[in-house]
Coordinates of C-alpha atoms in Angstrom, one line a residue:
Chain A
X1 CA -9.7 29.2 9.7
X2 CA -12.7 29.2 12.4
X3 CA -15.5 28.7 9.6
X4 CA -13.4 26.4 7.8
X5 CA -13.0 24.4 10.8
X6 CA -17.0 24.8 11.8
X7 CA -18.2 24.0 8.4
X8 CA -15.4 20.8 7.9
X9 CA -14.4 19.0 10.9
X10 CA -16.5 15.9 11.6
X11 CA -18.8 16.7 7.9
X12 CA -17.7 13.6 6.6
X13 CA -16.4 10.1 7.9
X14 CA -14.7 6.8 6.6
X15 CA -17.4 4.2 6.6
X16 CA -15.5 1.4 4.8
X17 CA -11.8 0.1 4.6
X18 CA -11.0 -2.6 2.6
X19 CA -7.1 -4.3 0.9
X20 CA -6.2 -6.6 -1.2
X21 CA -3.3 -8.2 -2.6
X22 CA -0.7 -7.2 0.1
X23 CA 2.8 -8.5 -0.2
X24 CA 3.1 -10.7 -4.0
X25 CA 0.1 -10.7 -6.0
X26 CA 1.4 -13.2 -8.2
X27 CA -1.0 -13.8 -11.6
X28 CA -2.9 -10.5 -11.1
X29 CA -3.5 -7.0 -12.5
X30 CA -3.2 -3.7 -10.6
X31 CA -6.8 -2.9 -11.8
X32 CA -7.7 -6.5 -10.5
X33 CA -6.9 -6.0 -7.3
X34 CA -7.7 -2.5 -6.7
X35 CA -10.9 -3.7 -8.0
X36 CA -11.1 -6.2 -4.9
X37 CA -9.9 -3.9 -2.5
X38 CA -12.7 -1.4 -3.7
X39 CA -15.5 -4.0 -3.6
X40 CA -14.0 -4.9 0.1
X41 CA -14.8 -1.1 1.6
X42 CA -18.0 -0.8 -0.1
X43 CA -19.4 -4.0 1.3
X44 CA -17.9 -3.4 4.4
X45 CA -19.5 0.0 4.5
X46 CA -22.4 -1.8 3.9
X47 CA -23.1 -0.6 0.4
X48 CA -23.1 -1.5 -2.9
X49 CA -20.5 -1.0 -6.0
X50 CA -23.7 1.4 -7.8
X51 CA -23.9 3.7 -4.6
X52 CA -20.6 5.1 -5.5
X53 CA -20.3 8.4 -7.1
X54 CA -17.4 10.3 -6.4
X55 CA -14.1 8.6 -7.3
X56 CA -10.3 9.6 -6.0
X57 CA -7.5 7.2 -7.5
X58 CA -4.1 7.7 -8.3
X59 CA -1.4 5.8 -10.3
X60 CA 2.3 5.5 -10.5
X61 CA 2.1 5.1 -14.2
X62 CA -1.2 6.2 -15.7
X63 CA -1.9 9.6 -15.8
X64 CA -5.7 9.3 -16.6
X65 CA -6.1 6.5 -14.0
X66 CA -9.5 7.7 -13.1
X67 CA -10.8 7.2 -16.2
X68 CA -10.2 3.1 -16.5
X69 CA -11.0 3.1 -12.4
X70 CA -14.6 4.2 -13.5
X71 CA -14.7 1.9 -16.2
X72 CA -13.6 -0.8 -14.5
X73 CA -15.8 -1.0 -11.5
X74 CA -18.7 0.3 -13.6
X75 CA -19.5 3.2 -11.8
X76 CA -20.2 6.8 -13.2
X77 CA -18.6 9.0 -11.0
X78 CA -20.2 12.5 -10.3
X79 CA -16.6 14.0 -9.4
X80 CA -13.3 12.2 -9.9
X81 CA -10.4 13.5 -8.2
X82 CA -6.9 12.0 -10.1
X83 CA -4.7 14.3 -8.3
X84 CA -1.2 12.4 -8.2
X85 CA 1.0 13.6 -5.1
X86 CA 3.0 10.2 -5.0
X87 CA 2.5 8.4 -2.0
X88 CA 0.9 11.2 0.1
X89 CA -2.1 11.1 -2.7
X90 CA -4.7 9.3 -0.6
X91 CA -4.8 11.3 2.5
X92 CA -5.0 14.5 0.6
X93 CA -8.2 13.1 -1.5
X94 CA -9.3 13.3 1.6
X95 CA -10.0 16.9 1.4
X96 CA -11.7 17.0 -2.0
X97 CA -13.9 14.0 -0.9
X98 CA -15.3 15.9 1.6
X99 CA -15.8 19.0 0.0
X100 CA -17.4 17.3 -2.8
X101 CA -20.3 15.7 0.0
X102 CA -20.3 18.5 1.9
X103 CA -21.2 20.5 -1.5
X104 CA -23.9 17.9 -2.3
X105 CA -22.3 16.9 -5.8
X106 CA -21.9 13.2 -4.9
X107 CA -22.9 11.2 -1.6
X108 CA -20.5 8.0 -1.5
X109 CA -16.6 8.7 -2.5
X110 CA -14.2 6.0 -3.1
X111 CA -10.8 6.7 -2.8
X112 CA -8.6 4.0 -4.1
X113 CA -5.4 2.4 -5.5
X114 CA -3.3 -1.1 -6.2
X115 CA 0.3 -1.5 -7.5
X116 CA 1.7 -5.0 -8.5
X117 CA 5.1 -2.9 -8.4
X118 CA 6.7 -6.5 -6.6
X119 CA 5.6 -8.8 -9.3
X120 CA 4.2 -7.3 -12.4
X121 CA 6.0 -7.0 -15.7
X122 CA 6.0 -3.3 -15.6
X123 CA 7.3 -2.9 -12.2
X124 CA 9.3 -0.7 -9.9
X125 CA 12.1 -0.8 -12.0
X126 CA 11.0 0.1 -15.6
X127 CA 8.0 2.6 -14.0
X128 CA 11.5 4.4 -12.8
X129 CA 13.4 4.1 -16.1
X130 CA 10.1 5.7 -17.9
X131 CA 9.8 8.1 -15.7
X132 CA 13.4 9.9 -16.5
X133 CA 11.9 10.4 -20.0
X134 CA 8.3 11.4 -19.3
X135 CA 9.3 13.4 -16.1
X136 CA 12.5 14.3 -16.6
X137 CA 14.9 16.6 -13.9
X138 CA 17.6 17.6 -15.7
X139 CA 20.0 19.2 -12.3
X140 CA 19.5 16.0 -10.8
X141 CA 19.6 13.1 -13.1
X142 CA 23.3 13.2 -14.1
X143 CA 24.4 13.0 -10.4
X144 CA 23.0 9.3 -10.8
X145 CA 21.1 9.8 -6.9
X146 CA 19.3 6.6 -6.4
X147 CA 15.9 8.3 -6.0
X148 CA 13.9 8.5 -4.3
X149 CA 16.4 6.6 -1.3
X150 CA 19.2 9.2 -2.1
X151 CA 17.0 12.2 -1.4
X152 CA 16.5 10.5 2.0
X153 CA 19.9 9.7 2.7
X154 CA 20.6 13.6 2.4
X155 CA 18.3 14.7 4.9
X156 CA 19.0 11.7 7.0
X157 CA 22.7 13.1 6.7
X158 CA 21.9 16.9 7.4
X159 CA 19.7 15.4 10.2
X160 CA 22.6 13.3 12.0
X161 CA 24.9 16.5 11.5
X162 CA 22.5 19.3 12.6
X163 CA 21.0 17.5 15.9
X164 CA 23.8 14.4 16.2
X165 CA 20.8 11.9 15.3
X166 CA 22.2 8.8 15.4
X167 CA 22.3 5.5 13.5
X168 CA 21.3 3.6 16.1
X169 CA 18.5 5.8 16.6
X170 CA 17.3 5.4 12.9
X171 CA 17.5 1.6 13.4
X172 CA 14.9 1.9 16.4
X173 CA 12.7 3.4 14.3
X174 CA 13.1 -0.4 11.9
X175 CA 13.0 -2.3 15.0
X176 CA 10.0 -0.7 16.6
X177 CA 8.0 -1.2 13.3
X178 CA 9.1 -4.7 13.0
X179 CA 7.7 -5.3 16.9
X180 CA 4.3 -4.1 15.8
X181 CA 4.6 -5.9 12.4
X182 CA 4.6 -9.3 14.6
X183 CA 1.6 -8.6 16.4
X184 CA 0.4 -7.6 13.1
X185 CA -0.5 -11.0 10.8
X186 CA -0.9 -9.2 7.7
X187 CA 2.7 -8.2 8.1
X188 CA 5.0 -8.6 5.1
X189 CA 8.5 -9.2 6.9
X190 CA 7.9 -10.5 11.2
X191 CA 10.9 -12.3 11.6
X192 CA 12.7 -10.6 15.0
X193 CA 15.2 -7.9 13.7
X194 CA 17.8 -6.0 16.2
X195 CA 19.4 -2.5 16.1
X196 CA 22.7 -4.4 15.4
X197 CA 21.1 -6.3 12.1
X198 CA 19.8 -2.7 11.0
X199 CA 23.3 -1.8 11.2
X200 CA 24.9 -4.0 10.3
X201 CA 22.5 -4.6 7.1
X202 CA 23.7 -3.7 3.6
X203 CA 24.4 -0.2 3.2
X204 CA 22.6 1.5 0.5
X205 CA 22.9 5.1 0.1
X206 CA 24.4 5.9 3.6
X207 CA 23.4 6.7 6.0
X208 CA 21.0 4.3 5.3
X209 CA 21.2 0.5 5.0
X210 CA 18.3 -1.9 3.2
X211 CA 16.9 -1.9 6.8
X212 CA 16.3 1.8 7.1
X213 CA 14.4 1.1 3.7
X214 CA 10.4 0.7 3.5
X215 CA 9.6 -2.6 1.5
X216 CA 8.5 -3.3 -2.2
X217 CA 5.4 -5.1 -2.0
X218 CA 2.3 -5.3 -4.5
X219 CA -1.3 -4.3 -2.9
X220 CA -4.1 -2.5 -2.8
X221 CA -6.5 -0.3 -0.8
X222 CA -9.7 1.5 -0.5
X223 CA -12.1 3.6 1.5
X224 CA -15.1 5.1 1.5
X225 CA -16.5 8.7 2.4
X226 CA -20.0 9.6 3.2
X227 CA -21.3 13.0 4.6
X228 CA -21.1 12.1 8.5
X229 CA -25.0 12.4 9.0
X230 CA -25.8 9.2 6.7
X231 CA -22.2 7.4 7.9
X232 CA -24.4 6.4 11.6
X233 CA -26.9 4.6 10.0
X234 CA -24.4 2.5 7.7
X235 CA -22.8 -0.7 8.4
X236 CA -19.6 -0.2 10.6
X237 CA -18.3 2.8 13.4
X238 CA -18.1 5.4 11.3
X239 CA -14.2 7.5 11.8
X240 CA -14.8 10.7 11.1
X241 CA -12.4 13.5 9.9
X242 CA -11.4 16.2 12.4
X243 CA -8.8 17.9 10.1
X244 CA -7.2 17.3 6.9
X245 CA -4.3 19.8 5.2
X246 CA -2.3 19.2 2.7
X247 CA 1.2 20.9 1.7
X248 CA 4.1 21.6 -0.4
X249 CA 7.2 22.9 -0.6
X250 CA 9.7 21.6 -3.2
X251 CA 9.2 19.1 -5.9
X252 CA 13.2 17.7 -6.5
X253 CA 15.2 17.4 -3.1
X254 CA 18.0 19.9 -4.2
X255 CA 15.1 22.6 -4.0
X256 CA 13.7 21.8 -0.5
X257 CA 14.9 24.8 1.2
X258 CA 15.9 22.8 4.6
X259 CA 16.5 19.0 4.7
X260 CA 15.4 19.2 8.4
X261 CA 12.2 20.3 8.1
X262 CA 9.7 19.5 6.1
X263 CA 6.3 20.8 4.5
X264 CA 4.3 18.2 7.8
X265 CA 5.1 21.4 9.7
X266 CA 2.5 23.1 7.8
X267 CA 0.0 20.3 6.8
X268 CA 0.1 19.5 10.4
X269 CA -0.5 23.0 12.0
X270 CA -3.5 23.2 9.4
X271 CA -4.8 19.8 10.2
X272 CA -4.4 20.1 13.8
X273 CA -6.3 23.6 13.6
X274 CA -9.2 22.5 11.9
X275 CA -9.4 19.7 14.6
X276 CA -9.1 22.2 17.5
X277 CA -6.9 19.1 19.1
X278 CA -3.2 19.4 19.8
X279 CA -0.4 16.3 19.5
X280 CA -1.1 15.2 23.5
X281 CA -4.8 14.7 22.0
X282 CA -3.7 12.2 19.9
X283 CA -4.0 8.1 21.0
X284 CA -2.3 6.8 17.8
X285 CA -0.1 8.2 15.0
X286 CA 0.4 6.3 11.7
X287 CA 3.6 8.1 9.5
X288 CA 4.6 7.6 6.4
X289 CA 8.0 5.4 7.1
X290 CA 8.9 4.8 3.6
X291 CA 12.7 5.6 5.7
X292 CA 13.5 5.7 9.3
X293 CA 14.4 9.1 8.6
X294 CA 10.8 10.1 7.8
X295 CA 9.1 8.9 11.5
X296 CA 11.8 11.0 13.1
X297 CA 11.4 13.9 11.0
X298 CA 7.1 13.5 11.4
X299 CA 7.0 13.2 15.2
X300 CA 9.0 16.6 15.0
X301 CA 7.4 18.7 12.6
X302 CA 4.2 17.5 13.5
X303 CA 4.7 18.7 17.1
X304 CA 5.2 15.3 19.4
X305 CA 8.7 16.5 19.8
X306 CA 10.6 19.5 19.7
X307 CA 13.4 19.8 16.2
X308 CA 16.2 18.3 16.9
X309 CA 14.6 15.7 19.3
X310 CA 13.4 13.0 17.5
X311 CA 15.8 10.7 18.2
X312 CA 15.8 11.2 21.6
X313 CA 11.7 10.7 21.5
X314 CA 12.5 7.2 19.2
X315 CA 15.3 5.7 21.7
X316 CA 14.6 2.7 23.9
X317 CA 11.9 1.1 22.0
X318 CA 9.7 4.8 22.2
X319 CA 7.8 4.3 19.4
X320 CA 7.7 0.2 19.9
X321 CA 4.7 -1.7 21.2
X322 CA 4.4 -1.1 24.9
X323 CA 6.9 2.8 24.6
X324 CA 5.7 6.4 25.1
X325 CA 3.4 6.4 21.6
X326 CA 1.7 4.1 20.0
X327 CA 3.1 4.8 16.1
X328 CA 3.1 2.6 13.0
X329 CA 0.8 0.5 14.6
X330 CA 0.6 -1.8 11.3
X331 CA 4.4 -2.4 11.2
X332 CA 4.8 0.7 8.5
X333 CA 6.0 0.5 5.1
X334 CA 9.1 -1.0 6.8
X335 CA 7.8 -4.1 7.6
X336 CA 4.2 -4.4 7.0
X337 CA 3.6 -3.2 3.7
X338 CA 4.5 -0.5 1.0
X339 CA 3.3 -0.5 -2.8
X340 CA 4.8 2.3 -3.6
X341 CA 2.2 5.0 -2.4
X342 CA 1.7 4.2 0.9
X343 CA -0.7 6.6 2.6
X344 CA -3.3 4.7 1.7
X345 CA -2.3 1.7 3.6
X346 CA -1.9 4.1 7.1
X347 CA -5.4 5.6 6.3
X348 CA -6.9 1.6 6.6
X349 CA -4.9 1.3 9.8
X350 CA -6.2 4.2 12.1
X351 CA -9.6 3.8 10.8
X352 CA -9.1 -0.5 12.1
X353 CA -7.5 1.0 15.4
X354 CA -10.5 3.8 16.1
X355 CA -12.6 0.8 15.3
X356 CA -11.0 -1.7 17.5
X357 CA -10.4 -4.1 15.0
X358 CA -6.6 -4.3 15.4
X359 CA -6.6 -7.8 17.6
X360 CA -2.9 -7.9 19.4
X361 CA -1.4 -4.7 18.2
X362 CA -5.4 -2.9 19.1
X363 CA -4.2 0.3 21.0
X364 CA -6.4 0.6 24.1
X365 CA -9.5 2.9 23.7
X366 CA -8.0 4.7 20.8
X367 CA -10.5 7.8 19.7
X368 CA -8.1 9.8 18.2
X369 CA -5.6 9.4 15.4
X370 CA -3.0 11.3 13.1
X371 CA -2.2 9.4 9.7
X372 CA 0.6 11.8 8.2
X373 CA 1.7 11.0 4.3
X374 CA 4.7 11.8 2.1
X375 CA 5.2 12.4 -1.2
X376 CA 7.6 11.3 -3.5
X377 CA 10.7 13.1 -1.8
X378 CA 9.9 14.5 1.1
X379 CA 7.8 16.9 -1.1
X380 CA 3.9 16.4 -1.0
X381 CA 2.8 16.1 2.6
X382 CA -0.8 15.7 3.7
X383 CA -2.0 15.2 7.2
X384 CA -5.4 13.6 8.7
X385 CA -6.8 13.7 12.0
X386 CA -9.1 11.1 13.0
X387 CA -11.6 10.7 15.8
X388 CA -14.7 8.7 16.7
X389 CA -17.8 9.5 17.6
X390 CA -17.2 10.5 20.7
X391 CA -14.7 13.2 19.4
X392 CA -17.2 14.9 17.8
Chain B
X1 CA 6.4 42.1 -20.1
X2 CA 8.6 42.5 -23.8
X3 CA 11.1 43.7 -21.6
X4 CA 14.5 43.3 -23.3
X5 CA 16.2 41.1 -20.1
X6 CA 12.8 38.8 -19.8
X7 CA 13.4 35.4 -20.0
X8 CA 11.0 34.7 -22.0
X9 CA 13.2 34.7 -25.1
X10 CA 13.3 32.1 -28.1
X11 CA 15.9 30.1 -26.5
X12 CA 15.1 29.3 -23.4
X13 CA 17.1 29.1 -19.7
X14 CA 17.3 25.7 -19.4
X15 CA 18.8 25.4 -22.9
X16 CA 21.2 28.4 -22.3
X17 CA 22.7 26.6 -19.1
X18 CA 23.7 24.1 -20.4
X19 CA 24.3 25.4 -24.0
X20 CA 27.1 27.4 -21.4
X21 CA 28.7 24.8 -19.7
X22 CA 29.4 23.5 -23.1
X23 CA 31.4 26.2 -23.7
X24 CA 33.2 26.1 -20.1
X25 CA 30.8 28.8 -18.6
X26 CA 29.1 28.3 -15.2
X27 CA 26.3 30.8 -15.0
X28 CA 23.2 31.3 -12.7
X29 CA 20.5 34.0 -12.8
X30 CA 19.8 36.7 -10.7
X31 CA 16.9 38.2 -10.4
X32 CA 16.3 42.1 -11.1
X33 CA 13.8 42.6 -9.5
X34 CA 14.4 41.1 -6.1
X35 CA 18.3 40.8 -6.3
X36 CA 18.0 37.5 -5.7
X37 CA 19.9 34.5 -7.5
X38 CA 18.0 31.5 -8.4
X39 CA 18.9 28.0 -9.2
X40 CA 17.6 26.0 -11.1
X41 CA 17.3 28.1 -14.3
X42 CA 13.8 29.5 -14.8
X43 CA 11.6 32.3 -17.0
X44 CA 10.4 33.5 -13.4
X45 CA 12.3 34.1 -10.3
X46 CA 11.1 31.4 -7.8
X47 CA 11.5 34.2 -4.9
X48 CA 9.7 37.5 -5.9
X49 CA 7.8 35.6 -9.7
X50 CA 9.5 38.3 -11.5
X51 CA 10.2 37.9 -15.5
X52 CA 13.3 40.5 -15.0
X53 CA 16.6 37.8 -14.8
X54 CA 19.8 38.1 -15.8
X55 CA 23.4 35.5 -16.0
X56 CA 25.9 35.8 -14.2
X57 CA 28.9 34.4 -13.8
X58 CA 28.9 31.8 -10.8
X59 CA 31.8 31.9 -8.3
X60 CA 32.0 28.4 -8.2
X61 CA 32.6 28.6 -4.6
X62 CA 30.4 26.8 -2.2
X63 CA 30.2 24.4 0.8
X64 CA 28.6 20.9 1.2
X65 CA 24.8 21.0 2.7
X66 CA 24.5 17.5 2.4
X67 CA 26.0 13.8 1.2
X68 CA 25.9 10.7 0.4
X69 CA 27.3 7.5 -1.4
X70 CA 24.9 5.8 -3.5
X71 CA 26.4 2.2 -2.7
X72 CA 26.7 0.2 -6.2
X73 CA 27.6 -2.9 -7.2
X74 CA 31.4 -2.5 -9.1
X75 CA 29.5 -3.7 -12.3
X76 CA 27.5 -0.5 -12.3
X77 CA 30.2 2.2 -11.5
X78 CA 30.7 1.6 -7.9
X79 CA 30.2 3.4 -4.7
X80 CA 29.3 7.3 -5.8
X81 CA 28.8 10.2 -3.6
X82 CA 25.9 12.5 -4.0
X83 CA 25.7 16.2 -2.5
X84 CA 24.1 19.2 -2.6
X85 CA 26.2 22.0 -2.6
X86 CA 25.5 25.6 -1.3
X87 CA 27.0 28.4 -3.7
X88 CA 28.2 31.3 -2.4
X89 CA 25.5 33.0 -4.1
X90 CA 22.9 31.6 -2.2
X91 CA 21.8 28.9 -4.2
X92 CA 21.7 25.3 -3.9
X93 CA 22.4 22.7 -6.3
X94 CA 23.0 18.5 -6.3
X95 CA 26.3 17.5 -7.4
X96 CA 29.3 15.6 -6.5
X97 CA 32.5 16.2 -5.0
X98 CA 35.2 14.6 -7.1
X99 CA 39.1 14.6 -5.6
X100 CA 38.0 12.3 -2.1
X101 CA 37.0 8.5 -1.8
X102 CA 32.9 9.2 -2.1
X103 CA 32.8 8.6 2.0
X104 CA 35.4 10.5 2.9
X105 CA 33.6 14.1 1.9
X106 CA 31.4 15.7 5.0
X107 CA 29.2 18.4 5.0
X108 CA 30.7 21.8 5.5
X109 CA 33.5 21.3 3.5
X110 CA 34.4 24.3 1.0
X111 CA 34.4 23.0 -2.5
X112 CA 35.0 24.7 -6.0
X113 CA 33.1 24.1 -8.9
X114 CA 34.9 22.4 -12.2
X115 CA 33.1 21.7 -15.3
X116 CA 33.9 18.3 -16.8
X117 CA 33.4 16.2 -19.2
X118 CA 31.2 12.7 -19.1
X119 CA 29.6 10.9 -21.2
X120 CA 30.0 13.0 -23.6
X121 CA 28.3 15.5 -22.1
X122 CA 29.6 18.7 -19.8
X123 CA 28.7 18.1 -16.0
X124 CA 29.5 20.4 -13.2
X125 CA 31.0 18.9 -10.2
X126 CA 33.1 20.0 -7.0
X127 CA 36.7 19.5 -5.8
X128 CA 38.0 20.3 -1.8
X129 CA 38.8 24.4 -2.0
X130 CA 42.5 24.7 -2.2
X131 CA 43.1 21.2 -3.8
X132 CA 44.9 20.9 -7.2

């Protein structure tokens, strides 16, 4: 791990962030506005579209996605990295971005991705009825779970029974995002919300109600890697990475061997490794919320609590503007955004807050930050850790 | 690996599960190597990657690991509960207890495995141990 950590951490750095089409693209393609998100980090990184030759994209519902990316944006990649983990995708690119510069085979990577999953014709709801046929799980399927919110509601369940999480506890984890969604003006949803309106919102797949649930929204996001030695002469703070591990351990939920604990344990203690830092290093966490369950079941396995004590660590607005940790700075996929594969969208965030750039919600002299991602259920989990300059 | 209880036969696990429950059989594999019982059915045993599996006859007797009810509108079959269910062997599989109102089933609650029939198709599901 020591020369893994020597020859990675720091190698390579985010030099440009850029989104598009958050909330209801209305009137526009996927590729359209992934295309303007793209165009956003590389002229924020100070770049140009033709400087790009390494590529990682994703798609919900096109297997070859990197292939149209490329011809889309007019770029001829060097090394294109299509590797779909659902939503924890654009973290793990991560990895293979910076091996790929570090190796010398490209020198700018863009990592990107867009969904219109809100308000395109080919939506949330008939990518889902395709899937059953083109990805088909045949010990699941005719239990009619609601996936992937059923898979969640299982764990939450085992979680409430093992450790005597509570509702109420899940529903700070809503209202906590929904206080830093209001200081956040790209927000989706900022209206004021309570514990009682989480409970009391429409149950789904219980435990969990439509409130404990991350949002459908279109948008789009991109950033941009560079070896770290050309990231200080470019246009913005670089961020660089510290540690990145990915990790999985079950594909369907009825395989994943303990509901409580999930596959961040691992991703984490790699990421964290390669870093050399520990959780009490970190200034601000961004996790996956696609479900309150998730943030409680991140902040344990990657160490800021102990098993069993998330709740506890969530309770009284601890996780809320102003509590013990600064997490979901954005407003999460629970009230800020969430087109479908999220990890993207957390990856902008820490690399705006180890900027500065966050206005309001800005977390005080942040230099170091944890973006954790999830993977369709609870399966594909890939951890960053983030610093500035002074980190290094 | 042409060893006579490899999996890799013409027909293959996934087709002879369910080719059994058709015929009222609840079966898993076991692995011979390890000693091991695996579920879902595969040519390899997830725990040890050995080819050397064999069916057996499930007990059918189990406990519930997790649940939920999947809340849905009357129109579209109403509420239905969702659960994994521990087997005695070892294993775990998603299912659904049958025999209680969907929220009335908690986890830790011995079940017994009954093969049905729905759509058309056989579909194994749970009842509370010691009910009817």
């Amino acid at each position: 791990m020591s020369q893994v950590r020597d020859n990675l951490r720091g190698s390579a750095a985010i030099v440009g962030v850029g989104q598009a089409g958050l909330g209801e693209a209305h009137g526009r393609t996927e590729m359209e506005i992934l295309a303007e998100a793209a165009y956003k980090a590389v002229t924020d990184a100070g770049l140009r579209m033709s400087d790009i030759d390494g590529l990682c994209t994703a798609s919900v519902n096109a297997t070859m996605w990197g292939l149209p990316v490329s011809e889309y944006l007019g770029i001829r990649p060097k090394m294109v990295d299509n590797t779909m983990l659902g939503g924890s995708s654009f973290v793990s690119h991560m990895l293979p971005a910076a091996l790929a510069l570090n190796a010398g085979i490209c020198n700018a990577v863009l990592v990107c991705y867009g969904s219109t999953q809100r308000t395109g014709t080919f939506g949330r709801k008939e990518s889902g009825q395709a899937r059953r046929f083109l990805d088909p799980q045949p010990y699941e399927y005719p239990y009619e779970p609601m996936m992937p919110l059923s898979a969640y509601a299982l764990a939450a369940a085992r979680h409430m029974h093992q450790y005597g999480t509570t509702r109420e506890q899940l529903a700070e984890v809503a209202v906590a995002a929904r206080k830093w969604a209001q200081l956040n003006p790209e927000a989706f949803m900022r209206d004021a919300l309570s514990i009682e309106e989480v409970l009391k919102a429409r149950m789904v797949s219980d435990p969990l109600t439509v409130r404990d649930c991350c949002l459908i929204t279109d948008g789009a996001g991109a950033y941009v890697m560079v070896r770290s030695d050309r990231a200080k002469d470019l246009a913005k703070k670089p961020v660089f990475m510290l540690g990145n591990a990915s990790a999985t351990w079950h594909r369907q939920i009825s395989s994943m061997p303990d509901l409580t604990v999930t596959a961040a344990k691992e991703s984490g203690e790699r990421a964290f490794a390669m870093a050399g830092l520990t959780p009490r290093d970190i200034n601000v966490a961004e996790l996956y919320d696609a479900f309150t369950i998730n943030t409680i079941l991140f902040l344990e396995d990657l160490g800021f609590c102990k098993k069993g004590e998330g709740g506890a660590f969530v309770a009284n607005g601890g996780i809320a503007p102003g509590g013990r940790m600064a997490v979901n700075t954005n407003g999460g996929g629970l009230s800020c955004t969430h087109p479908g594969m999220y990890g993207m969208f957390i990856t902008i965030e820490a690399v705006r807050q180890l900027r500065g750039e966050c206005g309001e919600r800005q977390v005080e002299g942040a230099q170091t930050a944890v973006v954790h991602a999830n993977g369709s259920t609870l399966s594909a989990q890939a951890t960053a850790v983030l610093g500035t300059e002074a980190t290094l | 690996m042409a060893d006579s209880k490899s999996a890799f036969q013409a027909t293959g696990p996934e087709k002879v599960y369910f080719e059994a429950l058709k015929t009222g059989t609840f079966q898993i594999q076991r692995c011979n190597a390890c000693s091991k019982h695996i579920f879902y059915p595969r040519v390899l045993c997830a725990h040890c990657g050995s080819p050397d599996l064999s069916w057996v006859k499930a007990s059918g007797s189990g406990t519930v690991y997790s649940t939920t009810t999947t809340r849905r509108k009357p129109e579209a079959g109403g509420d239905l509960n969702v659960a994994l269910i521990d087997l005695k062997e070892g294993v775990r599989m998603m299912s659904r207890v049958d025999g209680l109102a969907p929220d009335h089933i908690r986890i830790g609650t011995a079940v017994t495995a009954r093969i049905i029939t729905e759509k058309e198709l056989p579909l194994l599901v749970f009842f509370p141990a010691g009910g009817r």
